Coordinates of C-alpha atoms in Angstrom, one line a residue:
Chain V
M1 CA 36.1 -18.6 -15.9
L2 CA 32.8 -20.6 -16.2
A3 CA 29.7 -18.4 -15.7
M4 CA 26.0 -18.6 -16.3
C5 CA 24.9 -15.5 -18.1
F6 CA 21.8 -13.9 -19.5
D7 CA 22.1 -12.2 -22.9
G8 CA 18.5 -12.5 -24.0
R9 CA 18.6 -16.1 -23.0
A10 CA 20.4 -18.0 -20.2
V11 CA 23.7 -19.4 -21.5
L12 CA 26.8 -21.0 -20.0
S13 CA 30.0 -19.1 -20.9
P14 CA 33.1 -21.2 -20.4
D15 CA 35.5 -18.3 -20.9
Y16 CA 33.8 -15.3 -19.2
P17 CA 36.4 -12.8 -18.0
K18 CA 37.3 -13.1 -14.3
P19 CA 36.0 -10.0 -12.4
R20 CA 38.4 -7.1 -11.8
C21 CA 38.5 -5.6 -8.4
T22 CA 38.4 -1.8 -8.0
H23 CA 39.5 -0.2 -4.7
G24 CA 37.9 -1.8 -1.7
D25 CA 36.5 -4.7 -3.7
V26 CA 36.9 -8.3 -2.6
L27 CA 37.4 -11.1 -5.1
I28 CA 35.5 -14.1 -4.0
E29 CA 35.8 -17.7 -5.1
V30 CA 32.2 -18.9 -5.1
S31 CA 31.5 -22.1 -3.3
K32 CA 27.7 -22.4 -3.6
A33 CA 24.9 -20.3 -5.0
G34 CA 21.1 -20.3 -4.8
I35 CA 18.5 -19.8 -7.5
C36 CA 15.9 -17.3 -6.5
S37 CA 12.6 -16.4 -8.2
T38 CA 14.1 -13.1 -9.3
D39 CA 16.7 -15.1 -11.3
L40 CA 13.8 -16.8 -13.1
E41 CA 12.3 -13.4 -13.8
I42 CA 15.6 -12.1 -15.1
V43 CA 15.5 -15.0 -17.7
K44 CA 12.0 -13.6 -18.7
G45 CA 13.6 -10.1 -19.2
Y46 CA 13.0 -8.5 -15.8
M47 CA 15.1 -5.4 -15.2
G48 CA 16.6 -5.7 -18.7
F49 CA 19.6 -7.3 -17.1
R50 CA 22.6 -8.6 -19.1
G51 CA 25.6 -10.4 -17.7
V52 CA 26.4 -13.0 -15.1
M53 CA 23.2 -14.0 -13.2
G54 CA 22.8 -14.8 -9.5
H55 CA 22.9 -12.9 -6.2
E56 CA 22.7 -15.6 -3.5
F57 CA 26.1 -17.1 -2.7
V58 CA 28.8 -18.1 -0.2
G59 CA 32.4 -18.2 -1.1
K60 CA 36.0 -17.6 0.0
A61 CA 37.8 -14.2 -0.3
V62 CA 40.8 -14.8 -2.4
G63 CA 41.8 -11.4 -3.7
G64 CA 41.3 -7.7 -3.6
S65 CA 40.9 -6.0 -0.2
R66 CA 43.4 -7.7 2.2
L67 CA 41.1 -7.3 5.2
W68 CA 39.0 -10.2 4.0
K69 CA 41.7 -12.5 2.7
N70 CA 40.8 -16.2 3.2
K71 CA 37.6 -15.5 5.0
R72 CA 34.4 -17.3 4.2
V73 CA 31.9 -14.6 3.2
V74 CA 28.4 -13.9 2.0
G75 CA 27.5 -10.5 0.4
E76 CA 24.8 -7.9 0.4
I77 CA 23.6 -7.3 -3.1
N78 CA 23.2 -3.5 -3.3
C79 CA 26.4 -1.7 -4.3
V80 CA 26.0 1.9 -3.3
C81 CA 27.5 5.3 -3.9
R82 CA 27.4 6.6 -0.3
K83 CA 26.9 10.1 -1.7
C84 CA 23.3 10.4 -2.8
D85 CA 20.4 11.6 -0.6
M86 CA 19.3 8.0 0.0
C87 CA 22.7 6.9 1.2
K88 CA 23.1 10.0 3.3
S89 CA 19.7 9.5 5.0
G90 CA 20.6 5.9 6.0
L91 CA 18.7 4.2 3.2
A92 CA 21.7 3.0 1.3
N93 CA 19.8 -0.1 0.0
H94 CA 17.8 2.5 -2.0
C95 CA 20.9 4.3 -3.3
R96 CA 20.0 6.3 -6.4
N97 CA 23.2 5.1 -8.2
R98 CA 23.2 1.5 -7.0
T99 CA 24.1 -1.5 -9.0
V100 CA 22.6 -4.8 -7.8
L101 CA 24.5 -8.1 -7.9
G102 CA 23.2 -10.2 -10.8
I103 CA 20.1 -8.0 -11.1
D104 CA 21.0 -4.5 -12.2
G105 CA 24.2 -3.4 -13.8
R106 CA 26.6 -5.7 -12.0
D107 CA 27.8 -9.3 -12.8
G108 CA 26.4 -11.8 -10.3
C109 CA 27.6 -15.0 -8.6
F110 CA 26.6 -17.9 -10.9
A111 CA 30.3 -18.0 -11.7
E112 CA 33.6 -19.3 -10.4
Y113 CA 34.4 -15.8 -9.1
V114 CA 32.5 -12.7 -8.1
A115 CA 33.7 -9.2 -6.9
L116 CA 31.9 -7.2 -4.3
P117 CA 32.8 -4.1 -2.2
G118 CA 34.3 -5.2 1.1
R119 CA 31.6 -3.2 2.9
N120 CA 29.0 -5.5 1.4
C121 CA 30.7 -8.7 2.8
H122 CA 29.8 -10.5 6.0
E123 CA 32.0 -13.3 7.5
V124 CA 30.2 -16.6 7.9
P125 CA 30.7 -18.4 11.3
D126 CA 31.9 -22.0 11.1
S127 CA 28.6 -23.2 12.6
I128 CA 26.8 -22.3 9.4
S129 CA 27.4 -24.8 6.5
D130 CA 27.9 -23.6 2.9
S131 CA 24.4 -24.8 1.9
E132 CA 22.9 -22.9 4.8
A133 CA 24.9 -19.8 4.1
V134 CA 23.4 -19.5 0.6
F135 CA 20.1 -18.8 2.4
I136 CA 21.4 -15.7 4.3
E137 CA 20.5 -13.2 1.6
P138 CA 16.8 -14.3 1.2
L139 CA 16.6 -15.0 5.0
A140 CA 17.6 -11.4 5.6
A141 CA 14.8 -10.3 3.2
A142 CA 12.4 -12.3 5.4
F143 CA 13.8 -10.5 8.5
Q144 CA 13.1 -7.2 6.8
I145 CA 9.4 -7.8 7.4
I146 CA 9.7 -7.7 11.2
R147 CA 11.9 -4.6 10.9
Q148 CA 9.2 -2.8 8.9
V149 CA 6.1 -4.0 10.7
K150 CA 5.9 -4.1 14.5
L151 CA 4.4 -7.4 15.5
T152 CA 3.1 -8.6 18.9
K153 CA 3.0 -12.2 19.9
S154 CA -0.7 -12.5 19.6
D155 CA -1.1 -10.9 16.1
R156 CA -2.9 -12.9 13.5
V157 CA -0.5 -13.1 10.6
V158 CA -1.1 -15.0 7.4
V159 CA 1.6 -15.7 4.8
L160 CA 0.3 -16.3 1.3
G161 CA 2.5 -18.5 -0.8
D162 CA 4.5 -21.7 0.0
G163 CA 7.5 -21.1 -2.2
R164 CA 11.2 -20.3 -1.5
L165 CA 10.7 -16.9 0.2
A166 CA 7.4 -17.8 1.9
Q167 CA 9.2 -20.8 3.6
L168 CA 11.8 -18.5 5.0
I169 CA 9.2 -15.9 6.0
V170 CA 7.2 -18.3 8.1
R171 CA 10.4 -19.5 9.8
V172 CA 11.2 -15.9 10.8
L173 CA 7.7 -15.1 11.9
R174 CA 7.4 -18.2 14.0
L175 CA 10.2 -16.7 16.2
C176 CA 8.0 -13.8 17.3
L177 CA 4.4 -15.0 17.0
R178 CA 2.2 -17.5 18.9
R179 CA 0.7 -18.7 15.6
T180 CA 1.7 -18.4 12.0
V181 CA -0.5 -19.4 9.1
M182 CA 0.8 -20.3 5.6
V183 CA -1.6 -20.6 2.7
G184 CA -0.3 -22.5 -0.3
R185 CA -1.1 -24.9 -3.1
H186 CA 1.5 -27.6 -2.7
Q187 CA 1.2 -30.5 -0.3
A188 CA 4.9 -31.1 0.2
K189 CA 5.7 -27.4 0.7
L190 CA 2.9 -27.0 3.2
E191 CA 4.1 -30.0 5.0
A192 CA 7.7 -28.6 5.2
A193 CA 6.3 -25.5 6.9
E194 CA 4.0 -27.6 9.2
K195 CA 7.1 -29.4 10.5
Q196 CA 8.3 -26.0 11.7
G197 CA 5.2 -25.5 13.8
V198 CA 3.4 -23.4 11.2
Q199 CA -0.3 -23.9 10.6
A200 CA -0.4 -24.8 6.9
V201 CA -3.7 -24.4 4.9
F202 CA -4.5 -25.3 1.3
E203 CA -5.6 -22.2 -0.6
D204 CA -8.9 -23.9 -1.5
D205 CA -9.7 -24.5 2.2
F206 CA -8.7 -21.0 3.3
V207 CA -11.5 -18.7 4.3
A208 CA -10.5 -15.1 3.8
G209 CA -12.5 -13.4 6.6
K210 CA -11.0 -9.9 6.8
D211 CA -9.6 -10.8 10.2
A212 CA -5.8 -11.1 9.8
D213 CA -3.8 -8.2 11.4
V214 CA -1.1 -8.7 8.9
V215 CA -1.0 -10.6 5.6
V216 CA 2.3 -11.2 3.9
D217 CA 1.9 -11.7 0.1
A218 CA 4.7 -13.8 -1.1
T219 CA 2.8 -15.4 -4.1
G220 CA 4.2 -13.0 -6.8
S221 CA 0.8 -13.0 -8.4
P222 CA -2.1 -10.6 -8.7
S223 CA -4.5 -13.2 -7.4
G224 CA -2.4 -13.4 -4.2
F225 CA -2.7 -9.6 -3.7
E226 CA -6.5 -9.8 -4.2
L227 CA -6.7 -12.6 -1.7
A228 CA -4.6 -10.5 0.7
M229 CA -7.1 -7.7 0.4
R230 CA -9.9 -10.1 1.4
A231 CA -7.9 -11.7 4.3
V232 CA -6.6 -8.6 6.1
R233 CA -8.8 -6.8 8.6
P234 CA -9.8 -3.2 8.2
R235 CA -6.8 -1.0 9.2
G236 CA -4.6 -4.1 8.9
T237 CA -1.3 -4.4 7.0
I238 CA -0.4 -6.2 3.8
V239 CA 3.3 -6.8 3.4
L240 CA 4.1 -7.0 -0.3
K241 CA 7.1 -9.2 -0.7
S242 CA 7.1 -10.2 -4.3
T243 CA 6.9 -8.1 -7.5
F244 CA 4.0 -8.5 -9.9
A245 CA 2.0 -6.6 -12.5
T246 CA -1.7 -6.8 -12.7
A247 CA -2.7 -8.5 -15.9
G248 CA -6.3 -7.5 -16.4
G249 CA -8.3 -5.2 -14.1
M250 CA -7.9 -5.2 -10.4
N251 CA -10.2 -3.4 -7.9
L252 CA -8.0 -1.5 -5.4
A253 CA -11.1 0.1 -3.7
P254 CA -10.7 -2.2 -0.7
L255 CA -7.5 -0.5 0.2
V256 CA -9.4 2.8 0.7
I257 CA -12.7 1.4 2.1
D258 CA -10.9 -0.8 4.7
E259 CA -8.0 1.7 5.2
I260 CA -5.5 -1.0 4.6
T261 CA -1.7 -0.2 4.7
V262 CA 0.5 -1.9 2.1
V263 CA 4.2 -2.1 2.9
G264 CA 6.6 -2.9 0.1
S265 CA 9.5 -5.0 1.4
R266 CA 12.8 -5.9 -0.3
C267 CA 16.3 -6.6 1.1
G268 CA 17.0 -7.0 4.8
P269 CA 19.6 -7.2 7.5
F270 CA 22.3 -9.8 7.1
P271 CA 23.5 -9.8 10.7
E272 CA 20.1 -10.9 11.9
A273 CA 19.9 -13.7 9.3
I274 CA 23.5 -14.9 10.1
A275 CA 22.7 -14.9 13.9
A276 CA 19.5 -16.8 13.4
L277 CA 21.2 -19.5 11.4
A278 CA 24.2 -19.7 13.8
R279 CA 21.9 -20.1 16.8
G280 CA 19.9 -22.8 14.9
D281 CA 16.7 -20.6 15.3
V282 CA 15.9 -21.2 11.6
D283 CA 16.0 -24.7 10.1
I284 CA 16.4 -24.6 6.3
S285 CA 17.3 -28.3 6.0
A286 CA 14.0 -29.3 4.3
L287 CA 14.2 -26.5 1.8
I288 CA 17.0 -27.8 -0.5
S289 CA 15.3 -29.7 -3.3
A290 CA 18.3 -30.3 -5.6
E291 CA 21.9 -29.3 -6.1
F292 CA 23.6 -29.0 -9.5
A293 CA 27.1 -28.3 -10.7
L294 CA 27.5 -24.9 -12.3
Q295 CA 28.1 -26.6 -15.6
D296 CA 24.6 -28.0 -15.3
G297 CA 23.2 -24.5 -14.5
L298 CA 20.6 -24.5 -17.3
A299 CA 19.2 -27.8 -15.9
A300 CA 19.3 -26.2 -12.4
L301 CA 17.1 -23.2 -13.7
D302 CA 14.7 -25.8 -15.1
A303 CA 14.5 -27.5 -11.8
A304 CA 14.0 -24.2 -9.9
R305 CA 11.0 -23.5 -12.2
R306 CA 9.2 -26.8 -11.2
P307 CA 6.5 -26.1 -8.6
E308 CA 7.4 -29.2 -6.6
N309 CA 10.9 -27.9 -5.9
I310 CA 11.7 -25.3 -3.2
K311 CA 15.4 -24.3 -3.3
V312 CA 17.8 -25.3 -6.0
L313 CA 21.5 -24.8 -5.3
L314 CA 24.5 -24.6 -7.5
D315 CA 27.7 -26.3 -6.3
V316 CA 30.3 -24.2 -8.1
R317 CA 33.3 -26.1 -6.9
R318 CA 32.0 -29.5 -8.1
Chain I
M1 CA -41.2 14.1 1.0
L2 CA -39.1 15.1 -2.0
A3 CA -36.0 12.9 -2.4
M4 CA -33.4 12.1 -5.1
C5 CA -33.0 8.4 -5.3
F6 CA -31.0 5.8 -7.1
D7 CA -33.0 2.7 -8.3
G8 CA -30.8 1.8 -11.2
R9 CA -30.8 5.4 -12.4
A10 CA -31.0 8.7 -10.5
V11 CA -34.7 9.8 -10.1
L12 CA -36.6 12.5 -8.2
S13 CA -39.3 10.9 -6.0
P14 CA -41.9 13.5 -4.9
D15 CA -43.6 11.2 -2.4
Y16 CA -40.7 9.3 -0.8
P17 CA -41.7 8.2 2.7
K18 CA -40.3 10.4 5.5
P19 CA -37.7 8.5 7.5
R20 CA -38.8 6.8 10.7
C21 CA -36.6 7.2 13.8
T22 CA -35.7 4.2 15.9
H23 CA -34.4 4.7 19.5
G24 CA -31.6 7.2 19.7
D25 CA -32.2 8.5 16.1
V26 CA -32.5 12.1 15.3
L27 CA -34.9 13.3 12.6
I28 CA -33.1 16.1 10.6
E29 CA -34.7 18.7 8.3
V30 CA -32.0 19.0 5.6
S31 CA -31.0 22.6 4.8
K32 CA -28.1 22.0 2.3
A33 CA -26.4 19.0 0.9
G34 CA -23.2 18.5 -1.2
I35 CA -22.6 16.3 -4.2
C36 CA -19.4 14.1 -3.8
S37 CA -17.6 12.0 -6.4
T38 CA -18.9 8.9 -4.5
D39 CA -22.5 10.0 -5.4
L40 CA -21.5 10.1 -9.1
E41 CA -20.0 6.6 -8.6
I42 CA -23.3 5.4 -7.0
V43 CA -25.1 6.5 -10.1
K44 CA -22.7 4.2 -12.1
G45 CA -23.7 1.3 -9.8
Y46 CA -21.0 1.6 -7.1
M47 CA -21.8 -0.4 -3.9
G48 CA -25.0 -1.7 -5.5
F49 CA -26.8 1.0 -3.6
R50 CA -30.6 1.6 -3.8
G51 CA -32.5 4.4 -2.0
V52 CA -32.0 8.1 -1.2
M53 CA -28.6 9.3 -2.3
G54 CA -26.3 11.7 -0.6
H55 CA -24.1 11.8 2.6
E56 CA -22.9 15.4 2.9
F57 CA -25.4 17.7 4.6
V58 CA -26.3 20.2 7.3
G59 CA -29.8 20.5 8.8
K60 CA -31.9 21.1 11.8
A61 CA -32.9 18.5 14.3
V62 CA -36.7 18.5 14.4
G63 CA -37.7 15.1 15.8
G64 CA -36.5 11.9 17.4
S65 CA -34.0 12.1 20.3
R66 CA -34.8 15.2 22.4
L67 CA -31.2 15.9 23.2
W68 CA -30.7 17.4 19.8
K69 CA -34.0 19.3 19.4
N70 CA -33.7 22.4 17.3
K71 CA -29.9 22.1 17.0
R72 CA -28.2 22.7 13.7
V73 CA -26.3 19.5 13.0
V74 CA -24.0 17.7 10.6
G75 CA -23.7 13.9 10.7
E76 CA -21.1 11.2 10.5
I77 CA -22.0 8.7 7.8
N78 CA -21.1 5.3 9.3
C79 CA -23.9 3.9 11.4
V80 CA -22.4 1.2 13.6
C81 CA -23.4 -1.7 15.8
R82 CA -21.1 -1.0 18.8
K83 CA -20.8 -4.7 19.4
C84 CA -18.5 -6.2 16.7
D85 CA -14.7 -6.6 17.0
M86 CA -14.1 -3.4 15.0
C87 CA -16.4 -1.3 17.2
K88 CA -14.9 -2.8 20.4
S89 CA -11.4 -2.1 19.3
G90 CA -12.0 1.6 18.6
L91 CA -12.4 1.3 14.9
A92 CA -16.2 1.9 14.7
N93 CA -15.9 3.5 11.2
H94 CA -15.0 -0.1 10.1
C95 CA -17.9 -1.7 12.0
R96 CA -18.6 -5.1 10.4
N97 CA -22.4 -4.4 10.5
R98 CA -22.4 -0.8 9.5
T99 CA -24.8 1.0 7.2
V100 CA -23.4 4.1 5.5
L101 CA -25.6 7.2 4.8
G102 CA -26.6 7.2 1.1
I103 CA -23.8 4.7 0.2
D104 CA -24.6 1.3 1.8
G105 CA -27.9 0.1 3.2
R106 CA -29.2 3.4 4.5
D107 CA -31.2 6.3 2.9
G108 CA -29.1 9.4 2.5
C109 CA -29.6 13.2 2.7
F110 CA -30.6 14.3 -0.8
A111 CA -34.1 14.7 0.7
E112 CA -36.2 17.0 2.8
Y113 CA -35.5 14.8 5.9
V114 CA -32.9 12.4 7.0
A115 CA -32.6 10.2 10.1
L116 CA -29.3 9.4 11.9
P117 CA -28.3 8.1 15.3
G118 CA -27.8 10.9 17.8
R119 CA -24.2 9.7 18.4
N120 CA -23.4 10.4 14.7
C121 CA -24.5 14.1 15.1
H122 CA -22.3 17.1 15.7
E123 CA -23.7 20.5 16.5
V124 CA -22.5 23.3 14.1
P125 CA -21.4 26.5 15.7
D126 CA -23.0 29.8 14.4
S127 CA -19.7 31.0 12.9
I128 CA -20.0 28.3 10.2
S129 CA -22.5 29.0 7.5
D130 CA -24.8 26.3 6.0
S131 CA -22.8 26.2 2.8
E132 CA -19.5 25.8 4.8
A133 CA -21.1 23.1 7.0
V134 CA -21.8 20.9 4.0
F135 CA -18.0 20.6 3.7
I136 CA -17.5 19.2 7.2
E137 CA -17.8 15.6 6.1
P138 CA -15.3 15.7 3.2
L139 CA -13.0 18.1 5.2
A140 CA -12.9 15.5 8.0
A141 CA -11.8 12.9 5.4
A142 CA -9.0 15.3 4.5
F143 CA -8.0 15.6 8.2
Q144 CA -7.8 11.8 8.3
I145 CA -4.6 12.0 6.3
I146 CA -2.7 13.9 9.0
R147 CA -4.1 11.4 11.6
Q148 CA -2.7 8.5 9.7
V149 CA 0.6 9.8 8.4
K150 CA 2.8 11.8 10.8
L151 CA 4.1 14.8 8.9
T152 CA 6.8 17.2 9.8
K153 CA 6.8 20.8 8.6
S154 CA 9.6 20.3 6.1
D155 CA 8.2 17.1 4.4
R156 CA 7.9 17.3 0.7
V157 CA 4.2 16.4 0.0
V158 CA 2.5 16.3 -3.4
V159 CA -1.2 16.0 -3.9
L160 CA -2.3 14.5 -7.2
G161 CA -5.7 15.8 -8.4
D162 CA -7.4 19.1 -8.3
G163 CA -11.0 18.1 -7.7
R164 CA -13.3 18.4 -4.7
L165 CA -11.4 16.3 -2.2
A166 CA -7.9 17.3 -3.4
Q167 CA -8.9 21.0 -2.8
L168 CA -9.8 20.2 0.8
I169 CA -6.7 18.1 1.3
V170 CA -4.3 20.9 0.2
R171 CA -6.1 23.3 2.6
V172 CA -5.5 20.9 5.5
L173 CA -1.9 20.1 4.6
R174 CA -1.1 23.8 4.2
L175 CA -1.8 24.0 8.0
C176 CA 1.1 21.8 8.9
L177 CA 3.6 22.0 6.0
R178 CA 6.0 24.7 4.8
R179 CA 5.1 23.8 1.2
T180 CA 2.3 21.9 -0.4
V181 CA 2.3 21.0 -4.1
M182 CA -0.9 20.2 -6.1
V183 CA -0.7 18.5 -9.5
G184 CA -3.8 18.9 -11.6
R185 CA -5.2 19.3 -15.1
H186 CA -7.6 22.3 -14.7
Q187 CA -6.4 25.9 -14.7
A188 CA -9.2 27.3 -12.7
K189 CA -9.0 24.6 -10.1
L190 CA -5.2 25.0 -9.8
E191 CA -5.7 28.7 -9.4
A192 CA -8.2 28.1 -6.6
A193 CA -5.5 26.2 -4.7
E194 CA -2.8 28.7 -5.6
K195 CA -4.8 31.5 -3.8
Q196 CA -4.5 29.4 -0.7
G197 CA -0.7 29.4 -0.8
V198 CA -0.4 26.0 -2.5
Q199 CA 2.1 25.5 -5.3
A200 CA 0.0 24.4 -8.2
V201 CA 1.5 22.5 -11.2
F202 CA 0.0 21.4 -14.4
E203 CA 0.4 17.6 -14.7
D204 CA 2.2 18.0 -18.0
D205 CA 4.8 20.2 -16.3
F206 CA 5.2 18.0 -13.3
V207 CA 8.5 16.0 -13.2
A208 CA 8.0 12.9 -11.1
G209 CA 11.5 12.4 -9.6
K210 CA 11.0 9.8 -6.8
D211 CA 11.7 12.6 -4.3
A212 CA 8.4 13.3 -2.5
D213 CA 8.2 12.1 1.1
V214 CA 4.4 11.7 0.8
V215 CA 2.2 11.6 -2.3
V216 CA -1.6 11.9 -1.8
D217 CA -3.4 10.3 -4.7
A218 CA -6.8 12.0 -5.0
T219 CA -7.2 11.5 -8.7
G220 CA -9.4 8.4 -8.5
S221 CA -7.7 7.0 -11.6
P222 CA -5.1 4.2 -12.2
S223 CA -2.8 6.7 -14.0
G224 CA -2.8 8.8 -10.8
F225 CA -1.6 5.9 -8.8
E226 CA 1.1 5.1 -11.4
L227 CA 2.2 8.7 -11.2
A228 CA 2.3 8.5 -7.4
M229 CA 4.6 5.5 -7.6
R230 CA 7.0 7.6 -9.8
A231 CA 6.8 10.7 -7.6
V232 CA 7.3 9.2 -4.2
R233 CA 10.8 8.6 -2.8
P234 CA 12.1 5.1 -1.9
R235 CA 10.6 4.3 1.6
G236 CA 8.1 7.1 1.1
T237 CA 4.3 7.0 1.6
I238 CA 1.4 7.1 -0.9
V239 CA -1.9 8.0 0.7
L240 CA -4.7 6.5 -1.4
K241 CA -7.7 8.7 -1.0
S242 CA -10.0 7.7 -3.8
T243 CA -11.2 4.3 -5.0
F244 CA -10.4 2.9 -8.4
A245 CA -9.9 -0.3 -10.3
T246 CA -7.0 -0.9 -12.7
A247 CA -8.4 -1.2 -16.2
G248 CA -5.6 -2.9 -18.0
G249 CA -2.4 -4.1 -16.5
M250 CA -0.5 -2.2 -13.8
N251 CA 3.0 -2.9 -12.7
L252 CA 3.1 -2.8 -8.9
A253 CA 6.8 -3.9 -8.7
P254 CA 7.9 -0.3 -7.7
L255 CA 6.0 -0.7 -4.4
V256 CA 8.4 -3.6 -3.5
I257 CA 11.6 -2.3 -5.2
D258 CA 11.3 1.1 -3.5
E259 CA 9.7 -0.3 -0.4
I260 CA 6.8 2.2 -0.6
T261 CA 4.1 2.3 2.0
V262 CA 0.5 2.7 0.7
V263 CA -2.0 4.0 3.2
G264 CA -5.7 3.7 2.3
S265 CA -7.7 6.6 3.8
R266 CA -11.4 7.1 4.1
C267 CA -13.6 8.9 6.7
G268 CA -12.1 11.3 9.3
P269 CA -12.6 13.2 12.5
F270 CA -15.6 15.7 12.4
P271 CA -14.4 17.7 15.5
E272 CA -11.2 18.7 13.8
A273 CA -13.0 19.7 10.6
I274 CA -15.6 21.8 12.6
A275 CA -12.9 23.5 14.6
A276 CA -10.9 24.4 11.5
L277 CA -13.9 25.9 9.8
A278 CA -15.0 27.8 12.9
R279 CA -11.5 29.2 13.4
G280 CA -11.3 30.2 9.7
D281 CA -8.3 28.0 9.2
V282 CA -9.8 26.5 6.0
D283 CA -11.3 28.7 3.4
I284 CA -13.8 26.9 1.1
S285 CA -15.4 30.0 -0.4
A286 CA -13.8 29.4 -3.9
L287 CA -15.0 25.8 -4.0
I288 CA -18.7 26.2 -4.6
S289 CA -19.3 26.2 -8.3
A290 CA -23.1 26.1 -8.3
E291 CA -26.1 25.6 -6.1
F292 CA -29.4 24.0 -7.2
A293 CA -32.8 23.4 -5.6
L294 CA -33.4 19.8 -4.7
Q295 CA -36.1 19.6 -7.4
D296 CA -33.3 20.4 -9.9
G297 CA -31.2 17.6 -8.4
L298 CA -30.7 15.8 -11.7
A299 CA -29.3 19.0 -13.3
A300 CA -27.1 19.3 -10.2
L301 CA -25.6 15.8 -10.8
D302 CA -24.9 16.8 -14.4
A303 CA -23.2 20.0 -13.1
A304 CA -21.1 18.0 -10.6
R305 CA -19.8 15.8 -13.4
R306 CA -18.5 18.7 -15.4
P307 CA -14.7 18.9 -15.0
E308 CA -14.8 22.8 -14.7
N309 CA -16.9 22.6 -11.6
I310 CA -15.6 21.9 -8.1
K311 CA -18.4 21.6 -5.5
V312 CA -22.1 21.6 -6.4
L313 CA -24.6 22.1 -3.6
L314 CA -28.3 21.4 -3.2
D315 CA -30.3 24.0 -1.4
V316 CA -33.1 21.7 0.0
R317 CA -35.2 24.4 1.5
R318 CA -35.4 26.5 -1.7

């Protein structure tokens, strides 16, 4: 099968072996897939990953477990052991022995076929299009924020970043807040959020006044975290949504002086994301910047890197 | 009066002006004072402080507000406006307009006299000696941890660091946990904790296995925070108790991947610290390494810097 792999560099493999299903697995014919910032990090060497890239997809169950036969599905990315202390304490996403689709020890979905355990699969209702369904995985990650941090309608919440994930985060927060602020650097991206009722502010115009109850850092950069420490009020919360390493020195004293809480946040609940899309609560129409055939996957990666683009999709059946 | 000041370097001022009391202030004749790591940071330029150093003390009220006349008192270090949003929301320790005793905009207690608002003062019961009373301020900071993080008796909690504050933290945690682990680098300090029923481990022998429910970082160093990220379990909590800046790069990705919560923690509740000392719940006898007269204050600072010493006191009346 055709697959886009990382083996030290991103390559298209025309004859990659079709995935084999073990007991309980579902073989899925991929329809569409989405490129995430993590995929771009993988190409830089993140996680030391090797194999088929990609973890955001929608497809049709065509083999393996019969329960899923012919259903249109999306899949949770953490494949877990159900035996370790994390799994047994209800934190399966943190399974000690997990593999992660296209990220850690398991071939991903930038391919004609992908295999996943049936318990990772969720059926997609007809009211959600294939292009929308690709957003279920990152949208679930956005919903994770309101699971981890209890918000009230009047809370002052600021989202730093205007990229792929930040766009989904403001769309989720808007559902439970009177006012959501996004701070970004790109006119078109800020406008896309503004059309959703979000107050969008250019970073240069943003005054960090230690007055936000919650700041979500979705910038993926050390400067974003430093801005978050200046924007959040004493005893407030910073939700850290993207991974980064400090390059030079960073003063973390404000965390102690202002008794700030930092909450790391990763994968989230698929059912909530599916329900929100099915109900039309979350509108992702403005977020798709381009769509490429899988055979043009390398060009798609290039497009996903360009700051003017938000989401780039792969149409695998094209 | 005699005072130890910082004016770009630590100096003894034999004729420093005695503090003036404004309405509601108490004039306190200092009996004993304690040297804290923050004082050593002040001498390095922390907070850009100028004036009389010191914030841990016990003394006798001798002037100002009559309510306190002749009482033996300790004092909370944050002097607040009672008008700003933080004060009005019950977070007065984070007052936007605060001065902080010997740390920020207010002369401290390494002097014959110190002035503090009456509402900052707490009377010290007779069962607590002067030397013990000096520990009330940092002990309150240790109690702040169990206010911020709800612990259950069986939680696996690891304290990183064996210095002044870490010693008080393990003594507080021991009150509510079945088992408390301290990880340090100094035999004598680890032994001091061990005598309190704490499990003390040399850092070189400590295996960070991502299995602690809570890790308290009281090392004041970037390497301590990195060790904390390796020691805490997924979805666990790191309590950050000492300020530091990262020197080179630091990878903060584990916070997101393992969805770790970091809780910055600073000053704490004096009544709980006073009650614990009065009841004899916390034994600080082994923590006093040396005591100097105020006129030997510079030698006292040197002694406080030495890694083999825990707490160095100033006997101001000597």
